[in-house]
XYZ file of C-alpha atoms in Angstrom:
414
model
C -51.949 -10.955 -36.715
C -49.232 -11.258 -38.794
C -50.887 -12.621 -41.968
C -53.625 -9.354 -41.986
C -50.851 -6.999 -41.326
C -48.846 -8.644 -44.372
C -52.022 -8.395 -46.110
C -52.470 -5.126 -45.529
C -48.847 -4.120 -46.740
C -49.185 -5.757 -49.962
C -53.057 -3.554 -50.657
C -50.665 -0.147 -49.444
C -47.586 -1.421 -51.771
C -50.108 -1.865 -54.759
C -51.595 1.550 -54.224
C -48.412 3.212 -53.607
C -46.861 1.732 -57.043
C -50.205 2.524 -59.114
C -49.415 5.981 -57.952
C -45.819 5.707 -59.486
C -44.127 5.716 -55.923
C -41.488 3.154 -54.425
C -42.768 2.600 -50.969
C -40.196 1.509 -47.978
C -41.379 -1.427 -46.112
C -41.586 0.425 -42.855
C -43.937 3.040 -44.602
C -46.515 0.176 -45.409
C -46.124 -1.579 -42.031
C -47.315 1.674 -40.150
C -49.876 2.804 -42.100
C -53.409 3.939 -39.741
C -55.299 0.737 -40.864
C -52.069 -1.498 -39.370
C -51.932 0.044 -36.456
C -55.637 -0.800 -35.914
C -55.314 -4.073 -37.109
C -52.358 -4.457 -34.177
C -54.004 -2.312 -31.426
C -57.575 -4.415 -31.748
C -55.317 -7.580 -31.554
C -52.926 -5.589 -28.238
C -56.823 -5.497 -26.721
C -57.615 -9.528 -26.770
C -53.755 -10.760 -25.292
C -51.937 -10.224 -21.622
C -48.886 -9.848 -20.542
C -46.024 -8.183 -22.004
C -48.245 -7.361 -25.297
C -50.576 -6.032 -23.561
C -48.506 -3.890 -21.384
C -46.975 -2.289 -24.784
C -50.391 -1.381 -26.107
C -51.617 0.409 -22.165
C -48.174 2.215 -22.933
C -48.754 3.357 -26.118
C -52.191 4.478 -24.289
C -50.639 6.655 -21.882
C -47.877 8.429 -23.845
C -48.743 8.931 -27.236
C -52.648 9.008 -27.601
C -51.897 12.537 -28.089
C -49.753 11.741 -30.848
C -52.036 9.668 -32.782
C -55.360 9.736 -34.687
C -58.584 10.008 -32.635
C -59.852 6.212 -33.593
C -56.451 4.553 -32.962
C -56.335 6.790 -29.734
C -59.607 5.296 -29.010
C -59.125 1.796 -29.554
C -55.615 2.681 -27.426
C -57.687 3.392 -24.442
C -59.374 0.204 -24.413
C -56.404 -1.436 -23.301
C -56.382 0.438 -20.102
C -59.189 -1.615 -18.663
C -60.628 -4.110 -20.996
C -58.390 -7.121 -20.849
C -60.720 -10.227 -21.408
C -61.166 -11.536 -18.289
C -60.079 -15.191 -17.560
C -63.324 -17.956 -17.869
C -64.202 -19.245 -14.595
C -62.907 -23.073 -15.364
C -59.518 -21.806 -15.775
C -60.329 -19.217 -12.833
C -61.213 -21.803 -10.199
C -58.060 -23.565 -12.001
C -55.623 -20.731 -10.651
C -57.332 -20.639 -7.376
C -57.144 -24.427 -6.542
C -53.607 -24.077 -7.228
C -52.667 -21.483 -5.052
C -55.184 -21.795 -2.082
C -55.791 -26.160 -2.402
C -58.885 -27.932 -3.464
C -60.616 -26.967 -0.122
C -60.746 -22.821 -0.735
C -64.041 -22.061 -0.650
C -63.928 -23.086 3.034
C -61.739 -19.559 3.307
C -64.448 -17.530 1.773
C -68.301 -16.569 3.057
C -68.655 -15.143 -0.695
C -66.063 -14.716 -3.770
C -67.528 -13.025 -7.028
C -66.168 -15.164 -10.337
C -66.871 -11.739 -12.179
C -64.040 -9.844 -11.928
C -64.534 -5.889 -10.416
C -61.276 -5.515 -13.234
C -59.021 -6.735 -15.329
C -55.179 -5.897 -16.831
C -52.087 -6.824 -18.276
C -51.140 -9.551 -15.714
C -54.077 -10.516 -13.186
C -57.631 -9.779 -12.462
C -58.808 -8.639 -9.284
C -61.862 -9.870 -7.711
C -64.309 -8.684 -4.506
C -64.430 -11.330 -1.620
C -65.853 -11.630 1.864
C -64.013 -14.163 4.030
C -65.476 -16.526 6.461
C -64.378 -14.545 9.335
C -65.974 -11.105 7.450
C -62.703 -9.445 5.221
C -64.088 -7.007 2.936
C -61.558 -7.809 0.318
C -59.666 -7.481 -3.345
C -57.764 -10.537 -4.493
C -55.730 -9.927 -7.921
C -55.341 -13.107 -9.288
C -52.507 -13.382 -12.298
C -53.232 -14.743 -15.473
C -51.739 -18.672 -16.143
C -48.767 -18.872 -18.354
C -47.895 -14.682 -18.129
C -44.839 -15.551 -16.158
C -43.540 -17.622 -18.951
C -44.491 -15.763 -21.382
C -42.545 -12.519 -20.710
C -39.579 -13.111 -22.743
C -40.657 -14.109 -25.984
C -43.115 -11.536 -25.647
C -40.714 -8.759 -25.345
C -38.574 -10.444 -27.921
C -41.176 -10.547 -30.316
C -42.654 -6.632 -29.917
C -38.242 -6.363 -30.429
C -38.700 -8.265 -33.755
C -41.704 -6.229 -34.978
C -40.093 -3.009 -33.902
C -36.714 -4.006 -35.958
C -38.795 -4.858 -38.596
C -40.361 -1.806 -38.954
C -37.400 0.124 -39.567
C -38.361 2.616 -36.542
C -35.330 2.512 -35.216
C -32.172 3.191 -36.518
C -29.952 -0.219 -36.545
C -27.181 1.506 -34.847
C -29.226 2.037 -31.850
C -28.384 -0.835 -29.422
C -31.657 -1.693 -28.119
C -30.681 -4.900 -26.138
C -29.794 -3.373 -22.590
C -33.381 -1.637 -22.883
C -35.070 -5.196 -23.823
C -33.410 -6.764 -20.992
C -34.255 -4.503 -18.257
C -38.235 -4.379 -19.680
C -38.099 -8.258 -19.000
C -36.746 -7.647 -16.031
C -39.088 -5.397 -14.747
C -42.150 -7.532 -15.865
C -40.909 -10.701 -14.445
C -40.965 -7.824 -11.013
C -44.774 -7.059 -11.586
C -45.745 -10.144 -11.902
C -43.845 -11.437 -8.555
C -46.960 -10.688 -6.233
C -45.564 -11.761 -3.232
C -42.364 -8.838 -3.898
C -45.649 -6.320 -4.998
C -47.242 -7.445 -1.559
C -43.929 -6.451 0.530
C -43.950 -2.783 -1.279
C -47.662 -2.411 -1.107
C -47.151 -2.921 3.070
C -44.158 -0.116 3.049
C -46.171 2.119 1.138
C -48.707 1.862 3.532
C -45.960 2.542 6.056
C -44.388 5.369 4.683
C -47.960 7.694 3.539
C -49.374 6.873 7.615
C -48.561 10.308 7.950
C -50.639 11.322 4.969
C -54.326 11.249 5.501
C -55.451 12.679 1.846
C -53.851 9.173 0.857
C -55.549 5.664 1.236
C -53.263 2.203 0.384
C -55.042 -0.889 1.172
C -53.934 -2.908 3.754
C -52.120 -6.059 2.948
C -53.492 -9.546 3.568
C -50.449 -11.874 3.888
C -52.350 -15.201 5.037
C -54.567 -15.225 1.460
C -51.055 -13.661 -0.810
C -49.244 -15.662 -3.021
C -46.829 -15.871 -5.596
C -49.731 -15.687 -8.079
C -52.532 -14.100 -5.984
C -52.354 -10.594 -4.192
C -54.945 -10.141 -0.952
C -55.848 -6.627 0.130
C -58.977 -4.718 2.115
C -61.552 -3.882 -0.605
C -61.605 -0.111 -1.099
C -64.845 1.637 -2.482
C -63.942 4.296 -4.866
C -64.544 5.846 -8.216
C -61.650 5.844 -11.368
C -59.661 8.862 -10.859
C -60.584 9.938 -14.916
C -64.423 10.154 -13.146
C -63.207 13.516 -11.277
C -62.907 15.580 -14.528
C -66.726 17.104 -13.467
C -65.625 17.757 -10.110
C -65.173 21.366 -8.688
C -62.361 23.326 -10.181
C -61.014 23.771 -6.600
C -61.259 19.602 -6.050
C -59.161 18.707 -9.497
C -56.660 21.178 -8.419
C -56.645 19.354 -5.131
C -56.271 16.262 -6.172
C -53.024 17.310 -8.782
C -51.754 19.125 -5.972
C -51.316 15.631 -3.858
C -49.831 13.773 -6.915
C -47.462 16.001 -7.650
C -46.307 16.838 -4.468
C -46.512 12.711 -3.727
C -43.994 12.145 -6.734
C -41.431 14.200 -5.202
C -41.792 12.750 -1.845
C -41.364 9.306 -3.720
C -38.341 10.961 -5.222
C -36.368 12.643 -3.148
C -37.716 11.631 0.067
C -38.309 7.926 0.266
C -36.665 7.465 -3.089
C -38.976 4.614 -3.564
C -40.797 5.498 -6.815
C -44.336 3.601 -7.906
C -43.551 4.133 -11.853
C -46.165 2.492 -13.261
C -48.792 5.718 -14.281
C -51.602 4.266 -15.494
C -54.754 6.495 -14.733
C -56.589 3.065 -13.598
C -54.134 3.155 -10.427
C -55.090 6.484 -8.911
C -58.748 6.136 -7.716
C -61.428 8.264 -5.570
C -63.036 7.719 -2.400
C -66.079 10.072 -2.548
C -66.711 9.623 1.194
C -63.553 10.531 2.784
C -62.162 12.752 0.278
C -58.932 10.519 -0.322
C -56.918 9.450 -2.835
C -56.377 5.545 -3.419
C -53.435 4.051 -4.484
C -53.273 0.348 -5.928
C -50.889 -1.712 -8.214
C -47.427 -1.597 -6.830
C -46.175 -4.095 -8.893
C -44.051 -1.403 -10.406
C -42.302 -0.044 -8.093
C -38.625 0.613 -8.484
C -36.324 2.259 -5.913
C -34.717 5.490 -6.690
C -30.292 5.097 -5.980
C -29.302 8.703 -4.026
C -27.238 9.537 -6.864
C -29.930 9.808 -8.895
C -32.227 11.397 -6.753
C -29.166 14.357 -5.937
C -28.551 14.561 -9.564
C -32.429 15.116 -10.191
C -32.454 18.036 -7.408
C -29.658 19.954 -9.188
C -31.220 19.728 -12.527
C -34.315 21.179 -10.938
C -32.144 23.745 -9.073
C -30.261 24.873 -11.890
C -33.583 24.524 -14.029
C -35.303 26.956 -11.716
C -32.787 29.662 -11.058
C -31.870 29.694 -15.219
C -28.097 28.200 -14.837
C -28.217 26.382 -18.224
C -24.324 25.007 -17.662
C -25.295 23.717 -13.784
C -28.851 22.131 -15.748
C -26.625 20.404 -18.923
C -23.839 18.902 -16.385
C -26.836 17.137 -14.046
C -28.605 16.362 -17.174
C -25.573 14.428 -18.499
C -25.040 12.677 -15.192
C -28.727 11.567 -15.511
C -28.482 10.186 -18.990
C -30.837 12.054 -20.681
C -28.248 12.320 -23.114
C -23.637 12.432 -23.355
C -21.151 14.809 -23.953
C -20.202 12.676 -27.488
C -23.449 14.052 -28.414
C -23.206 17.142 -31.267
C -22.988 20.736 -29.652
C -26.166 21.478 -31.925
C -27.966 18.368 -30.386
C -26.961 19.141 -26.725
C -27.945 22.944 -27.056
C -31.355 21.787 -29.160
C -31.879 19.422 -25.882
C -31.391 22.038 -23.686
C -33.437 24.570 -25.427
C -36.458 22.016 -24.830
C -35.826 21.787 -21.342
C -35.852 25.517 -20.648
C -38.754 25.839 -22.173
C -40.457 22.866 -19.831
C -38.870 24.776 -16.823
C -40.357 28.392 -18.052
C -43.969 27.489 -16.279
C -42.253 26.353 -13.154
C -40.226 29.774 -12.832
C -43.341 31.975 -13.087
C -45.569 33.089 -9.930
C -48.871 31.566 -9.686
C -50.412 28.524 -11.004
C -49.921 26.431 -14.180
C -52.957 26.167 -16.379
C -52.457 22.301 -17.636
C -55.176 22.544 -19.885
C -53.609 25.131 -22.182
C -51.662 21.995 -24.221
C -49.189 24.788 -26.235
C -46.215 23.814 -24.593
C -46.618 20.186 -24.723
C -47.264 20.226 -27.729
C -44.372 22.414 -28.869
C -42.087 20.121 -26.798
C -44.031 17.336 -28.772
C -43.030 19.007 -32.357
C -39.154 18.939 -31.242
C -39.323 15.533 -29.958
C -40.220 14.104 -33.258
C -37.618 16.466 -34.994
C -35.454 14.338 -33.133
C -36.875 11.308 -33.830
C -36.283 12.443 -37.084
C -32.365 12.957 -36.829
C -31.372 9.341 -36.250
C -27.931 10.189 -35.925
C -28.849 11.173 -32.164
C -30.718 8.391 -30.976
C -30.057 7.427 -27.567
C -31.101 5.294 -25.095
C -30.843 6.712 -21.523
C -30.453 4.297 -18.469
C -33.586 2.270 -17.352
C -34.292 4.426 -14.195
C -34.625 7.862 -15.949
C -36.770 6.126 -18.495
C -39.311 4.766 -15.885
C -39.070 8.050 -13.812
C -39.811 10.133 -16.821
C -42.422 8.190 -17.295
C -44.111 8.826 -14.228
C -43.557 12.465 -14.810
C -45.821 12.438 -17.319
C -48.475 10.221 -16.375
C -48.903 12.797 -13.728
C -48.767 15.759 -16.110
C -51.188 13.988 -18.540
C -53.524 13.187 -15.438
C -53.374 16.794 -14.862
C -54.033 17.748 -18.466
C -56.930 15.205 -18.446
C -58.600 17.319 -15.202
C -57.523 20.325 -16.478
C -56.096 20.978 -13.039
C -54.665 24.867 -11.914
C -51.805 23.744 -9.803
C -48.693 26.018 -8.704
C -46.105 23.593 -8.514
C -43.172 26.043 -7.631
C -43.574 25.858 -4.257
C -44.031 22.421 -3.626
C -40.474 21.693 -5.808
C -38.792 24.024 -3.175
C -39.683 21.996 -0.124
C -37.089 19.254 -2.293
C -34.405 21.890 -2.984
């Protein structure tokens, strides 16, 4: 990959020099051709490197050329499968050499594959229909070096100002990925969400099968369901219902449970056509939300709904969206963006999420901030993950072209 991108840089540099320009290294690195080489390579990787590609495909697809977005979209679901020999070695190491005695059937071709593991359907000897997630070997051991390599690429590109210390964020990213790779911890969160949502008949959480779960293999009940994105062709009423449920769940996670599944990858939501339930998968990225953080978000939303700019600004500073040492004009600009985002929530009636006007305006403002390199600021990691969840639910609402009245949902928690 380095050779291919380096070659692309040389060609781009020669072209620009011939045109009388004096190109910067970062300009030559971040060409569409090099970006395509990078994403094609990420599609063949696993672990933290592929996780980066998945995050880009979720969070930046509307900002990128269509060709690049299409390649990135593959990273959400098209990880390379383990060779069968490797798969058998992993299962034997976890279940023992006589593991086949536990199963009536174990499908060798996975039903899904992602950045950290792949999922197989199996029937146990006692008749249980299971989905078994098997972790790729070596993923845990490669996390730190993967993140360091991504950091090196970021530094080489010159995208991030040298004055900005991203080390704390990278440290938290490593910790988060190590937690996601711990299937015993994910099993505990899977079980906990099952209990938290036992009073919510519109949601379905797979049951944990602890006797077949280890640190590298997670066993849960198999639920026949369809990708949530396939519901884009459903009736407007059903699409609205789906997104309303996800907004309600997100608010319960933040304000009631204070426990949030922060990975909004669309593949983590599915739809059970038989029961009309939303199926929730993958709790590896679950994070506890400190009470003080939830309280500050409550204050932020209350102020935003009331149009109290001063109170909203105080809450935003305490959350860590920016600090009070930022220049006044930067603080004012951020609060202008906040007002822009809150305006639809204060209006009566449903928000049409298929209308991209506000999102595009916010994007344009955000790009201007990116250009103002004297302002760059790394928020607390809790805030980053919470906002990623907000953004993911918003993007799914946009994908399904839903129309939902969010205001009354918010008022239940204010």
